[in-house]
Amino acid sequence: MNAEVSIIIPTYNESENIKGILHLIKEHLPKNTIVEAIVVDDNSPDGTGKIAEDYFESLKEKTRYTINVINRKTREGLSSAILNGIQQAKGKIVVVMDSDFSHPPQLIPKLVDALKQSKTDIVVASRYLNGGSIHGWSIKRKMISKIATIIAKKGLGIKESDPMSGFFAFNKDIIKGINFDAIGYKILLEMIVKIKGVSIKEIPYTFSNRENGKSKLGTKIILEYIHAVGKLYRYGKKEQQKETRSSVRFVSKAARFFSVGASGLGINYLTSILFTSSLDMWYLHATILGIMFSITSNFFLNKYWTFEDRNFTAKRTAIQYGKFAGFSSIGALVQLGMVYYLVDDLSVSYPVALVLAVATAAFSNFILNKKWTFKEKVWS
Ligand code: GDD
Ligand code: MN
């Protein structure tokens, strides 16, 4: 059975902590859940990776709780280690936590539960929410953390109380297609900024400073943090510019949709002719086949090119195809009805009526498919 929850634990020189934390996690697994811990070690000189492997070897029961160790060759930093872990994760739910007992494993079931119950994308364990706290930090370290949090909140417009938390759970699907810079420590911050429309819930907890080993957060990490926030700030600005040009995108998509429609007429005509002349098919059958061919080619061109949807999984594509074909048929009926009404009741000349009807059907088809088939906002 595949793991449902993957717990990512980045480590660098944690020989005194790793066994204990892996054990404590085992004691507090979410109920009825198969869990895999993924230790991402950056070739720690103190042998952390090997200790984790040996610990897993020593376990008797290896089904509900497995431990995988990713041994990286060089030290590439915390965020990059976490990303590496996520890439290997088999679970739909991913939990990220430190290995030095600062993040209580007792909270993992709560994070996972909250994620499953509320329809939230990310559940963050927060030190700064009412009920949360920090235990054992110097005033200086508290100040650094506070200032860093304020910079993120003011600079990037973040509302959560603890966007710098290193302890959180999320649905793995939400990071599909996101390009991470993975600078320094701030992977959660990057997720909050880059995942469009992400929903976040916070749960308070008490962070306790490590008893063993040293924190790796030094001047370098602080400088990296400033660099990372600057990058995210510029990223946000760029996205905003994209937003304000939704009119341009709307028109460009409509233009693509109509060109596809025009190409469909060509395909319809050519296939029908081909079937009657070379295959000697009855002309009505040939026409029906021609229509089916053009609907199919229109669908794939619109999916790939007009709406830039590159996800071709069978079920998704089939559902979209069904809707698209449905709307095309409705469009044809609308066109027919409209021509009839304009010519017969309003005495509009046939060519004019035809142009009006085709335009109306094409435009309503565009809107319907944009909204219902390809699930975009109408105006974007
Ligand atoms: N693989 C890998 N590579 N792991 C690393 C690296 C690295 O370069 N640097 C740190 N780690 C691991 C540590 O071994 C530990 O398990 C975890 O990442 C956190 O590192 P600490 O050095 O203990 O960080 P901290 O306690 O000072 O900072 C914590 O609080 C911050 C909030 O103020 C962390 O939870 C941060 O993520 C958090 O932002
Ligand atoms: Mn720590």
Coordinates of C-alpha atoms and ligand atoms in Angstrom, one line a residue:
M1 CA 0.0 0.0 0.0
N2 CA 1.2 3.4 -0.9
A3 CA 1.7 6.0 1.8
E4 CA -1.1 8.6 2.2
V5 CA 0.9 11.1 4.2
S6 CA 4.6 11.9 3.5
I7 CA 6.5 13.7 6.2
I8 CA 9.5 15.6 4.9
I9 CA 12.4 16.0 7.4
P10 CA 15.4 18.0 6.2
T11 CA 18.6 17.3 8.2
Y12 CA 22.1 18.7 8.5
N13 CA 24.2 17.4 11.3
E14 CA 21.3 16.2 13.4
S15 CA 23.0 13.0 14.7
E16 CA 21.8 13.7 18.2
N17 CA 18.2 14.3 17.2
I18 CA 17.2 12.2 14.2
K19 CA 16.6 8.8 15.8
G20 CA 14.5 10.4 18.6
I21 CA 12.4 12.5 16.3
L22 CA 11.7 9.6 13.9
H23 CA 10.6 7.5 16.9
L24 CA 8.4 10.3 18.3
I25 CA 6.7 10.6 14.9
K26 CA 6.0 6.9 14.9
E27 CA 4.4 7.3 18.3
H28 CA 2.1 10.0 17.0
L29 CA 1.0 8.8 13.6
P30 CA -2.4 10.0 12.3
K31 CA -5.0 7.3 12.9
N32 CA -5.6 4.7 10.2
T33 CA -3.1 6.2 7.9
I34 CA 0.0 4.9 6.2
V35 CA 2.8 7.3 6.7
E36 CA 6.2 7.6 5.1
A37 CA 8.9 9.8 6.6
I38 CA 11.4 11.2 4.1
V39 CA 14.7 12.3 5.6
V40 CA 16.6 14.6 3.2
D41 CA 20.1 14.8 4.4
D42 CA 22.9 16.9 2.8
N43 CA 25.7 14.5 3.4
S44 CA 26.0 15.5 7.1
P45 CA 29.6 15.0 8.3
D46 CA 28.2 13.5 11.6
G47 CA 26.5 10.7 9.7
T48 CA 22.8 11.7 10.2
G49 CA 21.7 9.9 7.1
K50 CA 23.2 6.6 8.1
I51 CA 21.7 6.8 11.6
A52 CA 18.2 7.3 10.0
E53 CA 18.7 4.3 7.7
D54 CA 19.9 2.1 10.6
Y55 CA 17.0 3.1 12.7
F56 CA 14.5 2.1 10.0
E57 CA 16.3 -1.2 9.6
S58 CA 15.9 -1.8 13.3
L59 CA 12.1 -1.4 13.2
K60 CA 10.1 -4.6 13.4
E61 CA 6.9 -3.4 11.8
K62 CA 7.6 -1.7 8.5
T63 CA 4.2 -1.3 6.8
R64 CA 2.3 1.5 8.5
Y65 CA 5.5 3.6 8.9
T66 CA 8.3 3.6 6.5
I67 CA 11.4 5.8 6.4
N68 CA 13.2 6.8 3.2
V69 CA 16.5 8.6 3.3
I70 CA 17.5 10.8 0.5
N71 CA 21.3 11.3 0.7
R72 CA 22.3 14.4 -1.3
K73 CA 25.9 14.8 -2.2
T74 CA 26.3 18.4 -1.1
R75 CA 24.7 21.0 1.1
E76 CA 22.2 22.9 -1.0
G77 CA 20.1 24.5 1.7
L78 CA 16.8 23.9 3.5
S79 CA 14.2 24.9 0.9
S80 CA 15.9 22.9 -1.8
A81 CA 16.1 19.9 0.5
I82 CA 12.3 20.2 1.2
L83 CA 11.6 20.4 -2.5
N84 CA 13.7 17.4 -3.2
G85 CA 11.7 15.5 -0.5
I86 CA 8.4 16.6 -2.0
Q87 CA 9.4 15.3 -5.5
Q88 CA 9.9 11.8 -4.0
A89 CA 6.8 11.9 -1.8
K90 CA 4.2 9.2 -2.5
G91 CA 1.5 10.7 -0.3
K92 CA -1.2 13.0 -1.4
I93 CA -0.7 14.9 1.8
V94 CA 2.8 16.3 2.6
V95 CA 3.9 17.5 6.0
V96 CA 7.1 19.5 6.4
M97 CA 8.9 19.7 9.8
D98 CA 12.3 20.2 11.4
S99 CA 14.3 17.3 13.0
D100 CA 15.4 19.1 16.2
F101 CA 12.2 18.7 18.3
S102 CA 11.2 22.3 17.8
H103 CA 8.1 21.1 16.0
P104 CA 6.1 18.7 18.2
P105 CA 5.1 15.5 16.3
Q106 CA 2.0 15.4 18.5
L107 CA 0.6 18.1 16.3
I108 CA 0.9 16.1 13.0
P109 CA -2.4 14.3 13.3
K110 CA -4.1 17.7 14.0
L111 CA -2.5 19.3 10.9
V112 CA -3.5 16.3 8.7
D113 CA -7.1 16.3 10.1
A114 CA -7.5 20.0 9.6
L115 CA -6.3 19.6 6.0
K116 CA -8.7 16.8 5.3
Q117 CA -11.7 18.4 7.0
S118 CA -11.7 22.0 6.0
K119 CA -11.2 22.3 2.3
T120 CA -7.9 24.1 2.8
D121 CA -4.8 23.8 0.6
I122 CA -2.3 24.4 3.4
V123 CA -2.5 24.1 7.2
V124 CA 0.3 26.0 9.0
A125 CA 1.4 25.4 12.6
S126 CA 1.8 29.0 13.9
R127 CA 3.8 30.4 16.7
Y128 CA 2.2 33.8 16.5
L129 CA -1.5 32.9 16.5
N130 CA -3.4 33.2 19.8
G131 CA -2.4 30.2 21.9
G132 CA 0.9 29.8 20.2
S133 CA 4.3 30.7 21.6
I134 CA 8.1 30.3 21.5
H135 CA 10.0 28.6 24.1
G136 CA 13.8 29.1 24.8
W137 CA 14.7 31.7 22.2
S138 CA 17.0 34.6 22.9
I139 CA 15.6 38.1 22.6
K140 CA 17.8 38.6 19.6
R141 CA 16.5 35.6 17.8
K142 CA 12.9 36.6 18.6
M143 CA 13.6 40.0 17.2
I144 CA 15.0 38.6 14.0
S145 CA 12.0 36.4 13.5
K146 CA 9.5 39.2 14.2
I147 CA 11.2 41.6 11.8
A148 CA 11.4 38.9 9.1
T149 CA 7.6 38.2 9.6
I150 CA 6.8 41.9 9.4
I151 CA 8.8 42.3 6.2
A152 CA 6.8 39.4 4.7
K153 CA 3.5 40.7 5.8
K154 CA 3.9 44.3 4.8
G155 CA 6.1 43.8 1.8
L156 CA 4.3 40.9 0.2
G157 CA 0.8 41.6 1.6
I158 CA 0.5 38.4 3.5
K159 CA -2.2 38.0 6.0
E160 CA -1.2 34.8 7.9
S161 CA 0.4 35.2 11.3
D162 CA 3.4 32.9 10.7
P163 CA 4.4 32.7 7.0
M164 CA 7.9 31.8 8.1
S165 CA 6.8 28.7 9.8
G166 CA 8.8 25.6 9.0
F167 CA 6.0 23.3 10.2
F168 CA 3.0 22.8 7.8
A169 CA 0.9 20.4 5.9
F170 CA -0.5 20.7 2.4
N171 CA -2.1 18.8 -0.5
K172 CA 0.6 17.9 -2.9
D173 CA -1.5 18.7 -6.0
I174 CA -1.5 22.4 -5.3
I175 CA 2.2 22.9 -6.2
K176 CA 1.8 21.4 -9.7
G177 CA 3.3 23.7 -12.3
I178 CA 4.8 26.1 -9.7
N179 CA 8.4 27.2 -10.4
F180 CA 10.2 27.5 -7.1
D181 CA 13.4 29.5 -6.5
A182 CA 14.0 27.6 -3.3
I183 CA 16.3 30.2 -1.9
G184 CA 17.3 29.8 1.8
Y185 CA 14.7 28.8 4.4
K186 CA 11.4 30.2 3.0
I187 CA 9.7 27.6 1.1
L188 CA 6.3 28.2 2.7
L189 CA 6.5 31.9 1.9
E190 CA 7.1 31.1 -1.7
M191 CA 4.1 28.8 -1.8
I192 CA 1.8 31.4 -0.3
V193 CA 2.9 34.0 -2.8
K194 CA 3.0 31.8 -5.9
I195 CA 0.0 29.5 -5.6
K196 CA -3.0 31.4 -7.1
G197 CA -6.0 31.5 -4.8
V198 CA -4.4 29.3 -2.2
S199 CA -6.5 28.8 1.0
I200 CA -4.6 28.6 4.3
K201 CA -5.6 27.7 7.8
E202 CA -3.4 28.2 10.9
I203 CA -3.2 26.2 14.1
P204 CA -1.3 27.5 17.1
Y205 CA 1.5 25.6 18.7
T206 CA 4.5 26.1 21.0
F207 CA 7.9 26.1 19.3
S208 CA 10.7 25.0 21.6
N209 CA 14.3 25.7 20.9
R210 CA 16.5 22.7 20.3
E211 CA 18.3 21.0 23.1
N212 CA 20.9 19.3 21.0
G213 CA 23.0 20.6 18.1
K214 CA 23.2 24.0 16.6
S215 CA 20.8 26.1 14.6
K216 CA 22.0 26.6 11.0
L217 CA 20.3 30.0 10.7
G218 CA 23.2 32.5 10.3
T219 CA 23.9 35.7 8.6
K220 CA 24.0 34.0 5.2
I221 CA 20.4 32.7 5.7
I222 CA 19.3 36.2 6.7
L223 CA 20.8 37.7 3.5
E224 CA 19.3 35.0 1.5
Y225 CA 16.0 35.9 3.0
I226 CA 16.2 39.5 1.9
H227 CA 17.1 38.3 -1.6
A228 CA 14.1 35.9 -1.6
V229 CA 11.6 38.5 -0.4
G230 CA 12.9 40.9 -3.1
K231 CA 12.4 38.2 -5.8
L232 CA 8.9 37.4 -4.6
Y233 CA 8.0 41.1 -4.5
R234 CA 9.1 41.5 -8.2
Y235 CA 7.2 38.3 -9.0
G236 CA 4.0 39.7 -7.4
K237 CA 4.4 42.9 -9.5
K238 CA 4.7 41.0 -12.7
E239 CA 1.6 39.0 -11.9
Q240 CA -0.3 42.2 -11.2
Q241 CA 0.6 43.5 -14.6
K242 CA -0.6 40.3 -16.2
E243 CA -3.9 40.8 -14.3
T244 CA -4.5 44.3 -15.5
R245 CA -4.2 43.1 -19.1
S246 CA -7.0 40.6 -18.9
S247 CA -8.8 42.5 -21.7
V248 CA -5.9 41.8 -24.0
R249 CA -5.9 38.1 -23.1
F250 CA -9.7 37.9 -23.5
V251 CA -9.5 39.3 -27.0
S252 CA -6.5 37.2 -27.9
K253 CA -8.3 34.0 -26.8
A254 CA -11.5 35.0 -28.6
A255 CA -9.4 35.5 -31.8
R256 CA -7.8 32.1 -31.4
F257 CA -11.2 30.5 -30.8
F258 CA -12.6 32.0 -34.0
S259 CA -9.6 31.0 -36.1
V260 CA -10.0 27.5 -34.8
G261 CA -13.7 27.7 -35.8
A262 CA -12.7 28.8 -39.3
S263 CA -10.2 26.0 -39.6
G264 CA -13.0 23.6 -38.6
L265 CA -15.2 24.7 -41.5
G266 CA -12.3 23.9 -43.8
I267 CA -11.8 20.5 -42.3
N268 CA -15.5 19.8 -42.4
Y269 CA -15.6 20.6 -46.1
L270 CA -12.5 18.7 -47.0
T271 CA -13.3 15.5 -45.1
S272 CA -16.9 15.5 -46.4
I273 CA -15.7 15.8 -50.0
L274 CA -13.0 13.2 -49.4
F275 CA -15.5 10.7 -48.1
T276 CA -18.0 11.1 -50.9
S277 CA -15.6 11.2 -53.8
S278 CA -12.9 8.7 -52.9
L279 CA -14.8 6.4 -50.6
D280 CA -18.1 6.7 -52.4
M281 CA -20.0 7.3 -49.2
W282 CA -23.6 8.5 -49.2
Y283 CA -23.4 12.3 -48.9
L284 CA -25.4 12.6 -45.7
H285 CA -23.1 10.1 -43.9
A286 CA -20.1 12.0 -45.2
T287 CA -21.5 15.2 -43.9
I288 CA -22.1 13.7 -40.4
L289 CA -18.5 12.4 -40.4
G290 CA -17.2 15.7 -41.6
I291 CA -19.0 17.5 -38.7
M292 CA -17.6 14.9 -36.2
F293 CA -14.1 15.4 -37.6
S294 CA -14.2 19.2 -37.3
I295 CA -15.6 19.1 -33.8
T296 CA -12.8 16.8 -32.8
S297 CA -10.1 18.9 -34.3
N298 CA -11.7 22.1 -33.0
F299 CA -11.7 20.6 -29.6
F300 CA -8.0 19.6 -29.5
L301 CA -6.9 22.9 -31.0
N302 CA -8.9 24.9 -28.6
K303 CA -7.7 22.9 -25.6
Y304 CA -4.1 23.1 -26.5
W305 CA -3.8 26.4 -28.2
T306 CA -6.7 28.7 -27.3
F307 CA -7.1 27.8 -23.6
E308 CA -3.5 26.5 -23.1
D309 CA -4.6 23.5 -21.2
R310 CA -1.8 20.9 -21.5
N311 CA -3.3 18.3 -19.1
F312 CA -4.4 15.4 -21.4
T313 CA -5.3 12.8 -18.8
A314 CA -8.0 10.6 -20.2
K315 CA -10.9 11.3 -17.9
R316 CA -10.4 15.1 -17.9
T317 CA -10.1 15.2 -21.7
A318 CA -13.2 13.0 -22.2
I319 CA -15.3 15.2 -20.0
Q320 CA -14.1 18.3 -21.7
Y321 CA -14.7 16.7 -25.1
G322 CA -18.3 15.8 -24.1
K323 CA -19.0 19.4 -23.0
F324 CA -17.4 20.9 -26.1
A325 CA -19.4 18.6 -28.5
G326 CA -22.6 19.5 -26.5
F327 CA -22.0 23.2 -26.8
S328 CA -21.2 22.9 -30.5
S329 CA -24.5 21.1 -31.1
I330 CA -26.4 23.8 -29.2
G331 CA -24.5 26.4 -31.1
A332 CA -25.6 24.9 -34.4
L333 CA -29.3 24.9 -33.3
V334 CA -29.0 28.5 -32.1
Q335 CA -27.6 29.4 -35.5
L336 CA -30.4 27.6 -37.3
G337 CA -33.1 29.1 -35.2
M338 CA -31.7 32.6 -35.6
V339 CA -31.4 32.4 -39.3
Y340 CA -34.9 31.2 -39.6
Y341 CA -36.2 33.9 -37.3
L342 CA -34.3 36.8 -39.0
V343 CA -35.2 35.8 -42.5
D344 CA -38.7 34.6 -42.0
D345 CA -40.0 37.0 -39.3
L346 CA -37.8 40.0 -39.7
S347 CA -37.2 39.8 -43.4
V348 CA -33.5 40.2 -43.1
S349 CA -31.7 39.2 -46.2
Y350 CA -30.2 35.7 -46.0
P351 CA -26.4 36.6 -46.2
V352 CA -26.8 39.2 -43.5
A353 CA -28.9 36.8 -41.3
L354 CA -26.2 34.2 -41.7
V355 CA -23.4 36.4 -40.7
L356 CA -25.3 37.6 -37.6
A357 CA -26.3 34.1 -36.6
V358 CA -22.8 32.7 -37.1
A359 CA -21.2 35.5 -35.1
T360 CA -23.8 35.1 -32.2
A361 CA -23.3 31.3 -32.1
A362 CA -19.5 31.5 -32.2
F363 CA -19.4 34.1 -29.5
S364 CA -21.7 32.3 -27.1
N365 CA -19.9 29.1 -27.8
F366 CA -16.6 30.8 -26.8
I367 CA -18.0 32.1 -23.5
L368 CA -19.7 28.8 -22.7
N369 CA -16.6 26.7 -23.4
K370 CA -14.3 29.2 -21.6
K371 CA -16.4 29.0 -18.5
W372 CA -17.7 25.4 -18.4
T373 CA -15.4 23.3 -20.5
F374 CA -12.1 24.8 -19.6
K375 CA -13.1 26.3 -16.3
E376 CA -11.7 29.8 -16.8
K377 CA -13.2 33.0 -15.5
V378 CA -15.1 34.6 -18.3
W379 CA -13.2 37.8 -18.1
S380 CA -9.5 36.8 -18.0
Ligands
GDD1 N1 19.1 19.0 4.2 C1 19.4 20.2 4.8 N2 20.2 21.1 4.3 N3 18.7 20.4 6.0 C2 19.0 21.6 6.6 C3 19.8 22.6 6.1 C4 20.5 22.3 4.8 O1 21.2 23.1 4.3 N4 19.8 23.6 6.9 C5 19.0 23.3 7.9 N5 18.5 22.1 7.8 C6 17.6 21.4 8.7 C7 18.0 21.2 10.1 O2 18.8 20.1 10.3 C8 16.7 21.2 10.8 O3 16.1 19.9 10.8 C9 15.8 22.1 10.0 O4 16.4 22.2 8.7 C10 15.7 23.5 10.6 O5 17.0 24.1 10.8 P1 17.5 24.9 12.1 O6 18.9 25.3 11.9 O7 17.2 24.1 13.3 O8 16.5 26.1 11.9 P2 16.0 27.1 13.1 O9 15.5 26.3 14.2 O10 17.0 28.1 13.3 O11 14.7 27.7 12.3 C11 13.4 27.2 12.4 O12 12.6 28.3 12.6 C12 12.4 29.2 11.6 C13 11.4 30.2 11.9 O13 11.9 31.2 12.6 C14 13.0 26.5 11.1 O14 11.8 25.8 11.4 C15 12.8 27.4 10.0 O15 12.2 26.6 8.9 C16 11.9 28.4 10.4 O16 11.7 29.3 9.3
MN2 MN 15.8 24.5 14.9

